[in-house]
Coordinates of C-alpha atoms in Angstrom, one line a residue:
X1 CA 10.4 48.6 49.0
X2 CA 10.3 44.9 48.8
X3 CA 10.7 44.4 45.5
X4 CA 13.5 47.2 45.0
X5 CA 15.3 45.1 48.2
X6 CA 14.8 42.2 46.4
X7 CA 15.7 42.7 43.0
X8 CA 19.2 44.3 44.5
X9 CA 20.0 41.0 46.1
X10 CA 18.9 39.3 42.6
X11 CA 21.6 41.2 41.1
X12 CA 24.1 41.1 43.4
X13 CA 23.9 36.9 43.5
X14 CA 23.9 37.3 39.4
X15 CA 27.2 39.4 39.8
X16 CA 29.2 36.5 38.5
X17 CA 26.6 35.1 36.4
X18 CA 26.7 36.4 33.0
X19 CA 23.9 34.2 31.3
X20 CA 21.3 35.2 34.9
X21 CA 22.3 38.6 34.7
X22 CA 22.0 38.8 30.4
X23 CA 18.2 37.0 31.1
X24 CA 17.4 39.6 33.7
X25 CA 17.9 42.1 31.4
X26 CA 16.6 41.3 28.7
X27 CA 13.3 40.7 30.8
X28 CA 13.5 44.2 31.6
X29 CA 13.8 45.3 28.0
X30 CA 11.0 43.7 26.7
X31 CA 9.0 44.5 29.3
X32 CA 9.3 47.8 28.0
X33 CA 10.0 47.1 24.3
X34 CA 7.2 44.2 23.4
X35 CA 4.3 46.2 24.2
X36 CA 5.9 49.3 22.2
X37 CA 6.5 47.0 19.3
X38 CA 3.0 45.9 19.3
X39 CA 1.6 49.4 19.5
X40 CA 4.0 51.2 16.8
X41 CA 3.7 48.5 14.2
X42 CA 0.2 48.0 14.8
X43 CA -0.3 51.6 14.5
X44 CA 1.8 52.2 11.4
X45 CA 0.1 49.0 9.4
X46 CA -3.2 51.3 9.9
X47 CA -1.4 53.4 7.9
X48 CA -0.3 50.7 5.3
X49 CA -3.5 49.2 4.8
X50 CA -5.0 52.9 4.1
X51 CA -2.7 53.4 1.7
X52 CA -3.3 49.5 0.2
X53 CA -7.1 50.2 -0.1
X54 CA -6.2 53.9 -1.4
X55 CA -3.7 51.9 -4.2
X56 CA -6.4 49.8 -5.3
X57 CA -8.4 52.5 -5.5
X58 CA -6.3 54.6 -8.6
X59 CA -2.4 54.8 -8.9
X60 CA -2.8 58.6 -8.9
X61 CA -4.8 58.9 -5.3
X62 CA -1.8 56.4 -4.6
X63 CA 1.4 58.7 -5.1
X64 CA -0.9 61.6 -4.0
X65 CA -1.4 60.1 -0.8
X66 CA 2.1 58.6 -1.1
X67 CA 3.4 62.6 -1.0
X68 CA 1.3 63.6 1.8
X69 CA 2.3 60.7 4.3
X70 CA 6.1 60.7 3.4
X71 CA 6.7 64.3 3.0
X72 CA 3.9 66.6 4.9
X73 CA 2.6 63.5 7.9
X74 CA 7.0 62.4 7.8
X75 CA 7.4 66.4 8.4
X76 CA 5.1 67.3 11.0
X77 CA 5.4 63.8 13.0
X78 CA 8.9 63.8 12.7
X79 CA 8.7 67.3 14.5
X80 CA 5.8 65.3 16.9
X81 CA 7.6 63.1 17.7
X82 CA 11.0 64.2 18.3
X83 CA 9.5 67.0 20.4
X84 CA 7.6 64.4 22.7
X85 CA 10.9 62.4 23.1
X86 CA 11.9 65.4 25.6
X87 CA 8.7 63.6 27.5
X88 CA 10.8 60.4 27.6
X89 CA 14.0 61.7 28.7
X90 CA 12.0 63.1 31.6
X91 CA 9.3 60.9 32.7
X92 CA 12.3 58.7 32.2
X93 CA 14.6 59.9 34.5
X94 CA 12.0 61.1 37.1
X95 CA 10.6 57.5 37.5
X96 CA 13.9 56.0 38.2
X97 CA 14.4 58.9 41.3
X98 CA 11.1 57.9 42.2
X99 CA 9.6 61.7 41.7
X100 CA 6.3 60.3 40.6
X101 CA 4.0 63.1 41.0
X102 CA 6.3 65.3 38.3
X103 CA 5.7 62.7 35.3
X104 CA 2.2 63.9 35.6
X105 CA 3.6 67.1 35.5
X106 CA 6.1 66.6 32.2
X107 CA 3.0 64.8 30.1
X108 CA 0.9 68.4 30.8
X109 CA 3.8 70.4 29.6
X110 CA 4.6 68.0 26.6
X111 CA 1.2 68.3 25.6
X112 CA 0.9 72.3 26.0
X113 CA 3.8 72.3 23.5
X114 CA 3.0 69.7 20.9
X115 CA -0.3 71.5 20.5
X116 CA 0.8 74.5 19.7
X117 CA 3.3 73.4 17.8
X118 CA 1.5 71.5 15.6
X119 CA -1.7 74.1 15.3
X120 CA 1.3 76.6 13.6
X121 CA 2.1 73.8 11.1
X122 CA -1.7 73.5 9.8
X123 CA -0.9 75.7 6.7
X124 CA 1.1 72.9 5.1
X125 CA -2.2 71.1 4.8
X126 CA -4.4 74.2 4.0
X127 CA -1.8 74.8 1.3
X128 CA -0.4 70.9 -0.1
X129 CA -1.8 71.9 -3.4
X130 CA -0.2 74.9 -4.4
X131 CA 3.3 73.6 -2.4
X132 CA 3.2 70.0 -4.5
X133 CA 2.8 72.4 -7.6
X134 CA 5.7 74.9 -6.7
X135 CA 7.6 72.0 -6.0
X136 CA 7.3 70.8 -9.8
X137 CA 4.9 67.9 -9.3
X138 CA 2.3 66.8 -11.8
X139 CA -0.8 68.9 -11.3
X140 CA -3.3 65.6 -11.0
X141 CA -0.9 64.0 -8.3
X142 CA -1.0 67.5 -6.5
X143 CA -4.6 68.2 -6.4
X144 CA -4.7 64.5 -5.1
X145 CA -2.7 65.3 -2.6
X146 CA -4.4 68.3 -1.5
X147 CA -7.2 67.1 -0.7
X148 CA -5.9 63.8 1.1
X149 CA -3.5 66.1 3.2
X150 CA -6.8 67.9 5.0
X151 CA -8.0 64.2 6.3
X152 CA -4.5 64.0 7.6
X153 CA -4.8 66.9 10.0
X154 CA -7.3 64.9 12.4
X155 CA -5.2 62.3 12.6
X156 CA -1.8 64.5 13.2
X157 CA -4.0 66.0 16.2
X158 CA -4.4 62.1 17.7
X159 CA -0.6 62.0 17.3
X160 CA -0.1 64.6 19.7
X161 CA -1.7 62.5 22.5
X162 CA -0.9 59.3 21.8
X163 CA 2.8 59.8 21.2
X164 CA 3.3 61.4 24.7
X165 CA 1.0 59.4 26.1
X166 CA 2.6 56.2 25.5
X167 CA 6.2 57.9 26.3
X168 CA 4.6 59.0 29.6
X169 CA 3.1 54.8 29.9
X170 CA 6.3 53.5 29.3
X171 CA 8.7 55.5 31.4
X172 CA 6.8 53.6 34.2
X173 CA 6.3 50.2 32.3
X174 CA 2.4 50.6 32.2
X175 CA 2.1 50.9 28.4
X176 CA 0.9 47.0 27.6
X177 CA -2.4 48.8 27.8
X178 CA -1.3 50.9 24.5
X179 CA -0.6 48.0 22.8
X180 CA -4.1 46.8 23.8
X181 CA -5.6 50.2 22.2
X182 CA -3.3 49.8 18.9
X183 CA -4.3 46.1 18.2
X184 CA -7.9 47.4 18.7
X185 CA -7.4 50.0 16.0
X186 CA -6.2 47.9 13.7
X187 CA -9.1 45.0 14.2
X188 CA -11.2 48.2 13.6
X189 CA -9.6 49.6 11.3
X190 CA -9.7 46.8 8.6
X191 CA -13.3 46.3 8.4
X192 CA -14.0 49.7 8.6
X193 CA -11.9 50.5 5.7
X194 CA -13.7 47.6 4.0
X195 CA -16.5 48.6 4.9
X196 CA -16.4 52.4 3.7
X197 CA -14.4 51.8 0.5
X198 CA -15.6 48.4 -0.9
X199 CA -19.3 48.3 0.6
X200 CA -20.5 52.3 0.6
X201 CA -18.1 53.0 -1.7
X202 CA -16.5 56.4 -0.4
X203 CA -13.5 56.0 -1.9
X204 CA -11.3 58.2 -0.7
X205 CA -13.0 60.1 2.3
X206 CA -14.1 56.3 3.1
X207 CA -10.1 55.2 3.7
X208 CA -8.8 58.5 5.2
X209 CA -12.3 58.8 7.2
X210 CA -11.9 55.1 8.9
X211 CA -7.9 56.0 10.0
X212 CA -9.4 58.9 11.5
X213 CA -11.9 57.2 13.3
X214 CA -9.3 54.6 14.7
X215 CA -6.7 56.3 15.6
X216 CA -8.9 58.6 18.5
X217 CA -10.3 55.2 19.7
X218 CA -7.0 54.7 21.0
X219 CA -6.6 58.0 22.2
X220 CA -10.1 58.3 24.1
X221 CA -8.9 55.1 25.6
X222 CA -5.8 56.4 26.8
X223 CA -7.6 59.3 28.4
X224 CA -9.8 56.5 30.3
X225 CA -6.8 54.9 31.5
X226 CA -4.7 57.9 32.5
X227 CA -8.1 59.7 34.4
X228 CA -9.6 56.6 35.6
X229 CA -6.7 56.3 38.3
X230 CA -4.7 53.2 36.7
X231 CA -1.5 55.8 37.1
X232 CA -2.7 56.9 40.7
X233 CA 1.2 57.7 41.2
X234 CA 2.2 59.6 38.4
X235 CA -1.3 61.1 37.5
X236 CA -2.6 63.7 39.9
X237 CA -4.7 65.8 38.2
X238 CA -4.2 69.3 35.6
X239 CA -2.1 71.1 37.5
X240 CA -0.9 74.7 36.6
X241 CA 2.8 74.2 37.5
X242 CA 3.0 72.3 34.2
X243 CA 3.3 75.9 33.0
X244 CA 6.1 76.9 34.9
X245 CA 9.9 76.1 33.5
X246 CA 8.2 75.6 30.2
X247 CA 11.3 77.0 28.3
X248 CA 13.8 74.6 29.1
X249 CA 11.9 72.0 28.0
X250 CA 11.0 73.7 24.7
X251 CA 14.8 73.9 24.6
X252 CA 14.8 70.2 24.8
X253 CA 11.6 69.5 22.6
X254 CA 13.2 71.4 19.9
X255 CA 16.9 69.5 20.0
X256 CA 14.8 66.6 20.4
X257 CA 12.4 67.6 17.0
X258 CA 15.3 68.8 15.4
X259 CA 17.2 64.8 15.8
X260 CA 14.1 63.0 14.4
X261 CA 13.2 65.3 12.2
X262 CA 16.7 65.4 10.3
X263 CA 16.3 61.5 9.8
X264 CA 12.7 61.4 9.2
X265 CA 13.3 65.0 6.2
X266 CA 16.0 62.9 4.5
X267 CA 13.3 60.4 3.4
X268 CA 10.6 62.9 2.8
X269 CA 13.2 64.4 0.5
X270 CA 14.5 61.3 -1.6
X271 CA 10.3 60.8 -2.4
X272 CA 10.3 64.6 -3.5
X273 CA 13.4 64.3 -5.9
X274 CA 11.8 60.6 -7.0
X275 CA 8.9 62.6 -8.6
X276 CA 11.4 64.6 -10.5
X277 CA 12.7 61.9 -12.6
X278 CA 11.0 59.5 -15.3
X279 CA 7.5 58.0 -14.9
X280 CA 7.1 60.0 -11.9
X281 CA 3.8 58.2 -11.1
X282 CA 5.6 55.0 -10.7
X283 CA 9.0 56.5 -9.1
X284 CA 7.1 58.0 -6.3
X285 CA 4.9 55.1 -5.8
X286 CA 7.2 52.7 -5.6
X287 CA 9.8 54.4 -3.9
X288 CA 6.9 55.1 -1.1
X289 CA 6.5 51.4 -1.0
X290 CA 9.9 50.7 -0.1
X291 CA 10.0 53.5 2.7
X292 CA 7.4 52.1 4.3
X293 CA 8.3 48.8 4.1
X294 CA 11.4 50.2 6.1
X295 CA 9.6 52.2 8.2
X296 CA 7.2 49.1 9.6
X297 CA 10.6 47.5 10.3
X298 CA 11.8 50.8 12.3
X299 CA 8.4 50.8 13.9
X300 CA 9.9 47.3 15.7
X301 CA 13.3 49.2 16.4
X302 CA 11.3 52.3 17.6
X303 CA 10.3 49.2 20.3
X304 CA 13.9 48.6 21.3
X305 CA 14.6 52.9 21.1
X306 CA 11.8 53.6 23.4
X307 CA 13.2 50.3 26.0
X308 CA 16.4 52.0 25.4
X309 CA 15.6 55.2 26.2
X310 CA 13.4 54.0 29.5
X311 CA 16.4 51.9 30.8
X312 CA 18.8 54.3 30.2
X313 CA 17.0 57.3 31.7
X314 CA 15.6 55.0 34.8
X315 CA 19.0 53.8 35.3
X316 CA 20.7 57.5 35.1
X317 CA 18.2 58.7 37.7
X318 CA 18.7 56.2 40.0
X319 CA 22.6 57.1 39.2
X320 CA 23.9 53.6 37.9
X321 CA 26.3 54.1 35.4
X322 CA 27.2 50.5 35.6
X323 CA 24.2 49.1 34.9
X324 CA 23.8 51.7 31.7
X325 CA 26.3 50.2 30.5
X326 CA 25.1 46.6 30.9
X327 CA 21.6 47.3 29.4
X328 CA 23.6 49.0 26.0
X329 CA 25.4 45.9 25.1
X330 CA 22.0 43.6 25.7
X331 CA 19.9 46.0 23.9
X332 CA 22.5 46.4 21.0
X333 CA 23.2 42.7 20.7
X334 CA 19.0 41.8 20.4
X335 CA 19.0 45.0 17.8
X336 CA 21.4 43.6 15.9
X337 CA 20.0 39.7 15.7
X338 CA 16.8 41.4 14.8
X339 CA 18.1 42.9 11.6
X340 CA 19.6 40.1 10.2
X341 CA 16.3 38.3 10.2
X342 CA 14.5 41.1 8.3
X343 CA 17.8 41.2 6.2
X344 CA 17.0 37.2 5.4
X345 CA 13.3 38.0 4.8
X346 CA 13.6 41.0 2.8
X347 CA 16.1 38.7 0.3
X348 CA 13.7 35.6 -0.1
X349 CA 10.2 37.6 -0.3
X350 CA 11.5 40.7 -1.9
X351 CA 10.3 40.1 -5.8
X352 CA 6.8 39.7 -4.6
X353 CA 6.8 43.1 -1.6
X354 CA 5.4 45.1 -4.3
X355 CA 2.3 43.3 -5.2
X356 CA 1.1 43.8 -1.9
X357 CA 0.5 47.7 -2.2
X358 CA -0.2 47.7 -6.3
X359 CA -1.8 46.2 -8.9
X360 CA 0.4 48.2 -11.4
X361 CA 3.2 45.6 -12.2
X362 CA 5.7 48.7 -13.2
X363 CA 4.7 49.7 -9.9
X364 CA 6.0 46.2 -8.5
X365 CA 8.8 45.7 -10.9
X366 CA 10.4 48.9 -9.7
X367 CA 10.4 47.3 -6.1
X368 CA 11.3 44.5 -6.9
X369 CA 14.5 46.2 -8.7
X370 CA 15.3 47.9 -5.0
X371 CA 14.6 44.7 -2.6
X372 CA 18.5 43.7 -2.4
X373 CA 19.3 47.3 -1.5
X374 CA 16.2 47.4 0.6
X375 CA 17.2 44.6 3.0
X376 CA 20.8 46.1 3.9
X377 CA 19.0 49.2 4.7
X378 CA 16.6 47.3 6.9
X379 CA 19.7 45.5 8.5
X380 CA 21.1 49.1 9.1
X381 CA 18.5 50.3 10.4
X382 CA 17.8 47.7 13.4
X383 CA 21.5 49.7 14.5
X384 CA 21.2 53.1 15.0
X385 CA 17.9 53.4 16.4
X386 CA 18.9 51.8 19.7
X387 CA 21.7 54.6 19.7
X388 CA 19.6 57.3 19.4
X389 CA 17.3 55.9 22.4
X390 CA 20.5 55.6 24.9
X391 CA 21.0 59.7 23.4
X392 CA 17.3 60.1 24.2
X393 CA 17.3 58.3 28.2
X394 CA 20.7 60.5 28.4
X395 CA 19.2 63.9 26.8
X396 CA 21.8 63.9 24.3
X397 CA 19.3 64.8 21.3
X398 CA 21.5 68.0 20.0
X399 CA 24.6 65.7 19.9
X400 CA 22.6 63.2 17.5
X401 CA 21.0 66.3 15.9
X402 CA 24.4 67.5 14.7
X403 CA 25.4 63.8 13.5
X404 CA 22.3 63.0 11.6
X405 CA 22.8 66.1 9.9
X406 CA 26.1 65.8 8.8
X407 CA 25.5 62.3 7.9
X408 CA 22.0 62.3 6.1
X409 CA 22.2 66.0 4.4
X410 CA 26.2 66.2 3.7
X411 CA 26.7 62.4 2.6
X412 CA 23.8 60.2 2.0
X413 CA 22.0 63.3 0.1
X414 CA 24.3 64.4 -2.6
X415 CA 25.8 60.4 -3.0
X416 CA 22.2 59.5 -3.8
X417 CA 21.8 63.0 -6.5
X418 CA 24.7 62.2 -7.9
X419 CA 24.0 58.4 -8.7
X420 CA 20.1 59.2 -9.6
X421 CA 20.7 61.3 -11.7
X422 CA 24.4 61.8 -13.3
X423 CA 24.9 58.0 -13.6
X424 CA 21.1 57.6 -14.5
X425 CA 20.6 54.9 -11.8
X426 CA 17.3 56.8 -10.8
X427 CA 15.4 55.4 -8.3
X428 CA 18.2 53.2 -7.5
X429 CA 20.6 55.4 -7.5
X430 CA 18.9 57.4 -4.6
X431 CA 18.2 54.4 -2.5
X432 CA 22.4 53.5 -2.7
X433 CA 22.5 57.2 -1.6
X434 CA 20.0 56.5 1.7
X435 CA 22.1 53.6 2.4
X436 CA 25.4 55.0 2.8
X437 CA 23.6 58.0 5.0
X438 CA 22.2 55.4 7.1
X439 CA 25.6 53.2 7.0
X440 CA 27.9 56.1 7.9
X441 CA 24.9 57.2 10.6
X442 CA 25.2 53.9 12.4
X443 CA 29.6 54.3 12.8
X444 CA 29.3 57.6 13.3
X445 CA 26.5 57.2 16.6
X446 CA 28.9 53.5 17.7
X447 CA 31.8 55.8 17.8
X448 CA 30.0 58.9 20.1
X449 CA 28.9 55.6 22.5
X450 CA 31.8 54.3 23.2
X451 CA 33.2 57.4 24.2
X452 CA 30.8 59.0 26.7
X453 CA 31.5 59.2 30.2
X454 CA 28.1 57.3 32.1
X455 CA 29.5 58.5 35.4
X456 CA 29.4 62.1 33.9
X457 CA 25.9 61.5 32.8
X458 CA 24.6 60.4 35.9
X459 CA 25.7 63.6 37.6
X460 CA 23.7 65.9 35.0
X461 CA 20.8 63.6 35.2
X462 CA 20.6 64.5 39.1
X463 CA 21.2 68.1 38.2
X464 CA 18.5 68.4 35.9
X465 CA 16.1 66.7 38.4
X466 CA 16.8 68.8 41.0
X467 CA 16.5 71.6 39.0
X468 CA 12.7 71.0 37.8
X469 CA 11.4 69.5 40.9
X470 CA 8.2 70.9 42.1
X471 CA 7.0 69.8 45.6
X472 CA 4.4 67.7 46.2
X473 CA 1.5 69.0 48.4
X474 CA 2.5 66.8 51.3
X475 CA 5.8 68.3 51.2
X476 CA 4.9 71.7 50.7
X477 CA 3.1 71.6 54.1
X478 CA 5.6 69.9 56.0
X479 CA 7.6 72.5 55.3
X480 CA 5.6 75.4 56.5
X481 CA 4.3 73.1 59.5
X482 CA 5.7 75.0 62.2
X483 CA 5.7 71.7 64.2

């Protein structure tokens, strides 16, 4: 009570003071952000330097495994992930109307439903072969694929934990201890990888065997953390209730899924049609390559989108619109000064990204060929994520659902068909395509923010709250305590 006394007079004497009231913020950001940053790009470069050692290994294993982790792990995490986000909307909102004991409550229920969810989605991996091979891809690259894609489901299971896990962390600014964990997996990770591909010589069950291996260390660390009483408030035990009201929040996993998931397809898709056109080998590869160059970038903005997400939801349950409002603009402007320096970076080291993935210099040559294209879309992309984590706090995922559909699937989609393959810009071609997706994404989700009513959205936030509330045991026998 202290503190919440205090930091009220804090803002009130920063009223007037822009610069005190800008720093204050951006404290509060980052406090949620940095750690997030840490854990998703540390995380992600696991990925990367599986698929480095896996490159080195042969260029075929390389645009198998490229398939598997843009199009089957990009499908079934995007549908992960956009399905936990429903556990940052509420954890969220709960933690700033100080109902602690029901974050507890949401993590349970998020878990329930990514587990099932993602059990029903194992026959994409059973079946990667035969599905790369209906698709039209080469039957090497497909078998490849097939068998990389069955490492992939151990991992995809750590997902389900670690995702809500450090959405649940988060929402109450406790997850410096996930970026702890992710650092640790990627110290691990490296010499592991070393170790089973170089040293022992395991090839590919060596690569895919070490991410494995790392990626439940952070999860069995997690557990530690959560049952060891570090999150006394907001942790009380397996509770049954997490059962109950277990449809509206599917409702809201799924418009959640379905918003990621859109974004996350639309990439998974440009990789597919790359292996359609010349050289597939090297089209998919290096296409792949540029994707996840992008994507460690987005990992960083997936920082800012989870600190915009927590702010906004804390602030909506506490019922400031005002302050919504305030955090927006900081969160926008430090988004925004973020991409231009990846823009600069991705211009100066662009000719020499590729070498870095492949030894194949068409491989590197093609990437080359895409890094001016590459760093607008990495300058883009610093944007719209911060938009879709205000959506997110505010439990607007169908709204952005609807947007990145239009915007991805009836724009960026057929511009980037059209210039791959009726101008014969290939690989380029479909990258312009992404771009102006991505570009018209961006207006599109600056336009829906400036015209939403916070004052409206503070009043549903309370709804919803009130709605799902469950009783704590304290209250429950106060209020049959005849006294």
């Amino acid at each position: 009570m202290d503190e919440e006394i205090q930091e009220r007079l804090l803002n009130s004497g920063q009223e007037g003071d822009l610069k005190g009231r800008i720093c204050q913020e951006w404290k509060k950001i980052w406090r949620v952000a940095l750690p997030s940053v840490i854990s998703r790009v540390t995380s992600f470069s696991a990925i990367l330097v599986t698929q480095s050692f896996i490159g080195h290994i042969s260029s075929v294993d390389l645009a198998g495994y490229a398939l598997v982790q843009t199009l089957i792990v990009r499908f079934v995490n995007g549908i992960l992930l956009g399905m936990s986000s429903a556990t940052e909307t509420l954890c969220g909102q709960a933690f700033g109307a100080k109902q602690y004991h029901m974050m507890g409550i949401f993590l349970q229920r998020s878990w329930f439903v990514d587990l099932i969810t993602l059990t029903i989605l194992l026959p994409v991996f059973f079946f990667a072969t035969p599905i790369f091979k209906l698709l039209g891809e080469e039957e090497t690259i497909a078998k490849a694929a097939g068998y990389i894609s069955l490492w992939f489901i151990l991992f995809c299971y750590a997902l389900v934990f670690s995702l809500t896990i450090q959405m649940y962390l988060q929402a109450q600014q406790k997850n410096m201890v996930v970026a702890w964990l992710s650092v640790m997996q990627l110290v691990i990770h490296v010499p592991l990888s070393w170790l089973f591909v170089r040293v022992l010589d395991f090839g590919i069950a060596g690569a895919m065997g070490s991410l494995c291996v790392s990626s439940w260390l952070v999860v069995f660390g997690e557990f530690i953390y959560i049952f060891g009483g570090w999150c006394g408030d907001s942790w009380k035990g397996f509770n049954v209730a997490a059962l109950k009201d277990i449809f509206p929040v599917v409702k809201l996993s799924i418009s959640s899924g379905l918003m990621i998931c859109l974004e996350l397809w639309y990439y998974a898709i440009l990789v597919l049609v790359a292996g359609y056109m010349k050289n597939a080998e090297v089209s998919i590869s290096a296409f792949s390559v540029c994707i996840n160059i992008t994507g460690w970038e987005f990992m960083i903005c997936l920082g800012l989108l989870g600190a915009a997400c927590v702010r906004v939801a804390n602030e909506l349950g506490r019922g400031d619109a005002k302050a919504v409002r305030f955090s927006i603009k900081v969160l926008l402007s430090t988004s925004v000064a973020l991409g231009i320096l990846f823009w600069i970076l991705c211009l100066v080291f662009g000719k020499k990204i590729g070498y870095m993935f492949s030894n194949d210099e068409n491989v590197a040559q093609r990437v080359s060929d895409l890094s001016v294209l590459l760093a607008f879309s990495m300058l883009f992309n610093s944007i719209y994520p911060v938009f879709s984590g205000v959506a997110v706090g505010a439990g607007l995922q169908a709204t952005v659902a609807i947007i990145n559909g239009v915007c991805f699937y009836l724009i960026g989609l057929p511009v980037g068909l059209f210039l791959g393959y009726v101008t014969d810009l290939q690989v380029k071609g479909l990258w312009i395509g992404l771009l102006c997706g991505v570009t018209t994404l961006t207006l599109a989700l600056s336009f829906m923010m400036w015209r939403i009513s916070w004052d409206e959205e503070v009043l549903k936030a309370s709804a919803r709250l009130k709605r799902w509330y469950l009783k704590t045991p304290d209250e429950a026998n106060k209020a049959t305590d005849p006294a």
